[in-house]
Every structure is written in structure tokens, then in C-alpha cells.
């Protein structure tokens, strides 16, 4: 949920990959105990531009998850936002890249295949898949035992503020989730916002405290 600006410097992602890609039939991503309903994450989103260096504190909570359908959803809370009098909360829905429901190619939200490759390659854990993704978007990749889950998060609406709050949710996040430690790295894409705004989150043990909707498991 960044401010609309024109330019910024690009960031590089953290995490490294120890697994290699394999060609196989369609499979679901690994079941991660840290990617479950109610799990909370906390960290920052860098929204720096050439004019100023700025980062917001961000809290994320998973509200629903259905790995079979490659779907999850949750809330994102941005704190210390300069133009807002209160923390800004949005509801987002996510697509899990599994080769069955979704591939590495977005195909919407003004993202071209070149934009996809440019963002995915910022994650070191994506590198083993690059050549195959160029061939078929990753449809033939076996991700079942890979220790990272790749996703796209698209904010759908503001929960506690109006659309005149000065922020935009027109874009979406390319996300890489580590099944090992529950860390999340992401990059925001919106042609009208600063490029490569980096999201960095760590899993927390907050349980179900703080802002939340009613929790539910998606069937």
C-alpha cells in the first residue's frame, strides 16, 4: 500500500536456495506449519524514493488458506504512515505458485512476463527455476519439496480508512516465503509507484491478538 511516486532505487532480496528444481507432474507446495490460519508476521516495507528514505512498520496475519486451490488471504496493517492518523489496514488475497492453479506468470494487473521475470529473479531461491519458467511459466516444475513458497498478494480493499487516505492498492506483491524459518520477502509492483519496494517480515508468536477478522479454514 505505497504512496504513488515516480522513481526509487532497486533492492535485492535475502535468502538463498539449497534445493534444485525438478521436472514432474503438478504438485502442491509443501505444507508449512508457519503458513497457517492465525499466523502473524511483522516487519517493514521500504517505500523510499529518490527524494527521501522511508520505511513503514508492517503487520500481516493469515486469515484463510487452501493449499489445494493455491489460495490464501489475510490482513496487512501499515503503521507510522505519515499521511494517516491511524494504522492503515487492508485485506488481501493471495495466489500460491504451484504450477497447477497458478504459474510464475501473472497475466493480469498490468504485469507483463518481463515484469514477472524481473521481480522473481530478485529472489535467490528462484534462480534454479529461471530457464524452465521462461519455457512454460513453471507449469512443469515440481515444487512439492522445495523449502520456499512463491506467491502473489493482491490487496482488495481498505478495511479501516477510505480510498482518499493517500495510499494506493492498485498493485500487488511478489512474495517468497521460507518454510524453514517463516520469513517473508516481497517486492511491490505497480507501474505508478516506486519500483521494487521491499517487504521484509518475520513470523511472530503473537497468537491471535491484535487486529483480526474472524479466523476460518477454507474448505
GROMACS .gro file of C-alpha atoms in nm, residues 7-178:
model
  172
    7UNK     CA    1   1.137   0.665  -0.906
    8UNK     CA    2   1.341   0.482  -0.645
    9UNK     CA    3   1.646   0.259  -0.620
   10UNK     CA    4   1.609  -0.116  -0.654
   11UNK     CA    5   1.663  -0.355  -0.364
   12UNK     CA    6   1.792  -0.710  -0.360
   13UNK     CA    7   1.620  -0.988  -0.169
   14UNK     CA    8   1.756  -1.203   0.110
   15UNK     CA    9   1.753  -1.582   0.148
   16UNK     CA   10   1.938  -1.843  -0.056
   17UNK     CA   11   1.831  -2.170  -0.207
   18UNK     CA   12   1.981  -2.509  -0.135
   19UNK     CA   13   1.737  -2.716  -0.340
   20UNK     CA   14   1.732  -2.771  -0.715
   21UNK     CA   15   1.434  -2.776  -0.948
   22UNK     CA   16   1.291  -3.097  -1.092
   23UNK     CA   17   1.051  -3.161  -1.375
   24UNK     CA   18   0.741  -3.355  -1.278
   25UNK     CA   19   0.364  -3.353  -1.278
   26UNK     CA   20   0.159  -3.093  -1.099
   27UNK     CA   21   0.201  -3.098  -0.724
   28UNK     CA   22   0.108  -2.875  -0.435
   29UNK     CA   23   0.364  -2.672  -0.240
   30UNK     CA   24   0.494  -2.821   0.085
   31UNK     CA   25   0.269  -2.792   0.388
   32UNK     CA   26   0.431  -2.534   0.616
   33UNK     CA   27   0.338  -2.509   0.981
   34UNK     CA   28   0.414  -2.137   0.969
   35UNK     CA   29   0.175  -2.072   0.679
   36UNK     CA   30  -0.149  -2.141   0.862
   37UNK     CA   31  -0.460  -1.951   0.963
   38UNK     CA   32  -0.388  -1.718   1.252
   39UNK     CA   33  -0.014  -1.695   1.194
   40UNK     CA   34   0.121  -1.342   1.232
   41UNK     CA   35   0.422  -1.173   1.074
   42UNK     CA   36   0.589  -0.842   1.150
   43UNK     CA   37   0.849  -0.631   0.972
   44UNK     CA   38   0.888  -0.338   0.736
   45UNK     CA   39   0.813  -0.216   0.387
   46UNK     CA   40   1.069   0.013   0.232
   47UNK     CA   41   0.889   0.290   0.044
   48UNK     CA   42   1.195   0.504  -0.020
   49UNK     CA   43   1.217   0.727  -0.324
   50UNK     CA   44   1.493   0.943  -0.464
   51UNK     CA   45   1.356   1.227  -0.254
   52UNK     CA   46   1.361   1.053   0.085
   53UNK     CA   47   1.443   0.734   0.269
   54UNK     CA   48   1.136   0.587   0.438
   55UNK     CA   49   1.016   0.256   0.577
   56UNK     CA   50   0.685   0.163   0.738
   57UNK     CA   51   0.631  -0.097   1.006
   58UNK     CA   52   0.400  -0.369   0.878
   59UNK     CA   53   0.199  -0.645   1.045
   60UNK     CA   54   0.045  -0.929   0.845
   61UNK     CA   55  -0.191  -1.203   0.958
   62UNK     CA   56  -0.311  -1.507   0.765
   63UNK     CA   57  -0.692  -1.527   0.771
   64UNK     CA   58  -0.756  -1.816   0.534
   65UNK     CA   59  -0.553  -2.077   0.349
   66UNK     CA   60  -0.637  -2.351   0.099
   67UNK     CA   61  -0.322  -2.505  -0.049
   68UNK     CA   62  -0.519  -2.739  -0.277
   69UNK     CA   63  -0.663  -2.438  -0.457
   70UNK     CA   64  -0.349  -2.226  -0.431
   71UNK     CA   65  -0.531  -1.963  -0.227
   72UNK     CA   66  -0.474  -1.769   0.091
   73UNK     CA   67  -0.588  -1.437   0.231
   74UNK     CA   68  -0.516  -1.207   0.519
   75UNK     CA   69  -0.479  -0.856   0.651
   76UNK     CA   70  -0.191  -0.614   0.624
   77UNK     CA   71  -0.152  -0.331   0.876
   78UNK     CA   72   0.083  -0.043   0.798
   79UNK     CA   73   0.196   0.168   1.090
   80UNK     CA   74   0.370   0.507   1.111
   81UNK     CA   75   0.228   0.608   0.773
   82UNK     CA   76   0.299   0.985   0.751
   83UNK     CA   77  -0.027   1.090   0.584
   84UNK     CA   78  -0.255   0.874   0.801
   85UNK     CA   79  -0.381   0.947   1.154
   86UNK     CA   80  -0.428   0.576   1.225
   87UNK     CA   81  -0.266   0.250   1.117
   88UNK     CA   82  -0.391   0.158   0.770
   89UNK     CA   83  -0.536  -0.192   0.735
   90UNK     CA   84  -0.604  -0.367   0.406
   91UNK     CA   85  -0.749  -0.707   0.317
   92UNK     CA   86  -0.550  -0.905   0.061
   93UNK     CA   87  -0.591  -1.228  -0.133
   94UNK     CA   88  -0.301  -1.441  -0.246
   95UNK     CA   89  -0.216  -1.679  -0.528
   96UNK     CA   90   0.027  -1.962  -0.447
   97UNK     CA   91   0.250  -2.056  -0.740
   98UNK     CA   92   0.209  -2.434  -0.765
   99UNK     CA   93   0.209  -2.499  -1.140
  100UNK     CA   94  -0.148  -2.625  -1.116
  101UNK     CA   95  -0.360  -2.331  -1.004
  102UNK     CA   96  -0.108  -2.055  -1.074
  103UNK     CA   97   0.224  -2.022  -1.253
  104UNK     CA   98   0.503  -1.768  -1.219
  105UNK     CA   99   0.342  -1.563  -1.496
  106UNK     CA  100   0.083  -1.322  -1.357
  107UNK     CA  101  -0.113  -1.247  -1.674
  108UNK     CA  102  -0.305  -0.954  -1.521
  109UNK     CA  103  -0.272  -0.645  -1.302
  110UNK     CA  104  -0.068  -0.473  -1.575
  111UNK     CA  105   0.220  -0.717  -1.524
  112UNK     CA  106   0.391  -0.849  -1.837
  113UNK     CA  107   0.603  -1.164  -1.841
  114UNK     CA  108   0.909  -0.939  -1.844
  115UNK     CA  109   0.788  -0.774  -1.524
  116UNK     CA  110   0.737  -1.116  -1.367
  117UNK     CA  111   1.089  -1.233  -1.450
  118UNK     CA  112   1.240  -0.905  -1.336
  119UNK     CA  113   1.075  -0.938  -0.994
  120UNK     CA  114   1.107  -1.314  -0.938
  121UNK     CA  115   1.479  -1.304  -1.015
  122UNK     CA  116   1.531  -1.074  -0.718
  123UNK     CA  117   1.477  -1.383  -0.500
  124UNK     CA  118   1.791  -1.603  -0.495
  125UNK     CA  119   1.568  -1.905  -0.427
  126UNK     CA  120   1.401  -1.855  -0.767
  127UNK     CA  121   1.722  -1.884  -0.970
  128UNK     CA  122   1.711  -2.266  -1.019
  129UNK     CA  123   1.374  -2.226  -1.193
  130UNK     CA  124   1.453  -1.937  -1.426
  131UNK     CA  125   1.518  -2.123  -1.750
  132UNK     CA  126   1.217  -2.353  -1.715
  133UNK     CA  127   0.990  -2.061  -1.624
  134UNK     CA  128   1.094  -1.891  -1.947
  135UNK     CA  129   0.973  -2.203  -2.130
  136UNK     CA  130   0.634  -2.268  -1.972
  137UNK     CA  131   0.588  -2.032  -1.677
  138UNK     CA  132   0.684  -2.311  -1.437
  139UNK     CA  133   0.394  -2.546  -1.517
  140UNK     CA  134   0.625  -2.849  -1.529
  141UNK     CA  135   0.820  -2.770  -1.211
  142UNK     CA  136   0.792  -2.992  -0.907
  143UNK     CA  137   0.772  -2.760  -0.605
  144UNK     CA  138   0.649  -3.014  -0.352
  145UNK     CA  139   0.976  -3.047  -0.160
  146UNK     CA  140   1.114  -2.702  -0.224
  147UNK     CA  141   1.175  -2.510   0.102
  148UNK     CA  142   1.027  -2.187  -0.038
  149UNK     CA  143   0.676  -2.097  -0.148
  150UNK     CA  144   0.626  -1.828  -0.411
  151UNK     CA  145   0.309  -1.621  -0.406
  152UNK     CA  146   0.139  -1.305  -0.526
  153UNK     CA  147  -0.055  -1.093  -0.275
  154UNK     CA  148  -0.316  -0.851  -0.408
  155UNK     CA  149  -0.476  -0.603  -0.169
  156UNK     CA  150  -0.850  -0.591  -0.235
  157UNK     CA  151  -0.978  -0.306  -0.018
  158UNK     CA  152  -0.907  -0.076   0.274
  159UNK     CA  153  -1.056  -0.204   0.598
  160UNK     CA  154  -1.049   0.098   0.829
  161UNK     CA  155  -0.990   0.401   0.606
  162UNK     CA  156  -1.133   0.542   0.285
  163UNK     CA  157  -0.980   0.539  -0.061
  164UNK     CA  158  -0.887   0.905  -0.010
  165UNK     CA  159  -0.624   0.811   0.251
  166UNK     CA  160  -0.338   0.896   0.015
  167UNK     CA  161  -0.226   0.536  -0.040
  168UNK     CA  162  -0.280   0.304  -0.332
  169UNK     CA  163  -0.362  -0.067  -0.353
  170UNK     CA  164  -0.358  -0.079  -0.732
  171UNK     CA  165  -0.050  -0.301  -0.746
  172UNK     CA  166   0.044  -0.635  -0.591
  173UNK     CA  167   0.331  -0.811  -0.416
  174UNK     CA  168   0.563  -1.079  -0.546
  175UNK     CA  169   0.628  -1.287  -0.235
  176UNK     CA  170   0.877  -1.554  -0.131
  177UNK     CA  171   0.801  -1.747   0.190
  178UNK     CA  172   1.061  -1.959   0.369
   0.00000   0.00000   0.00000
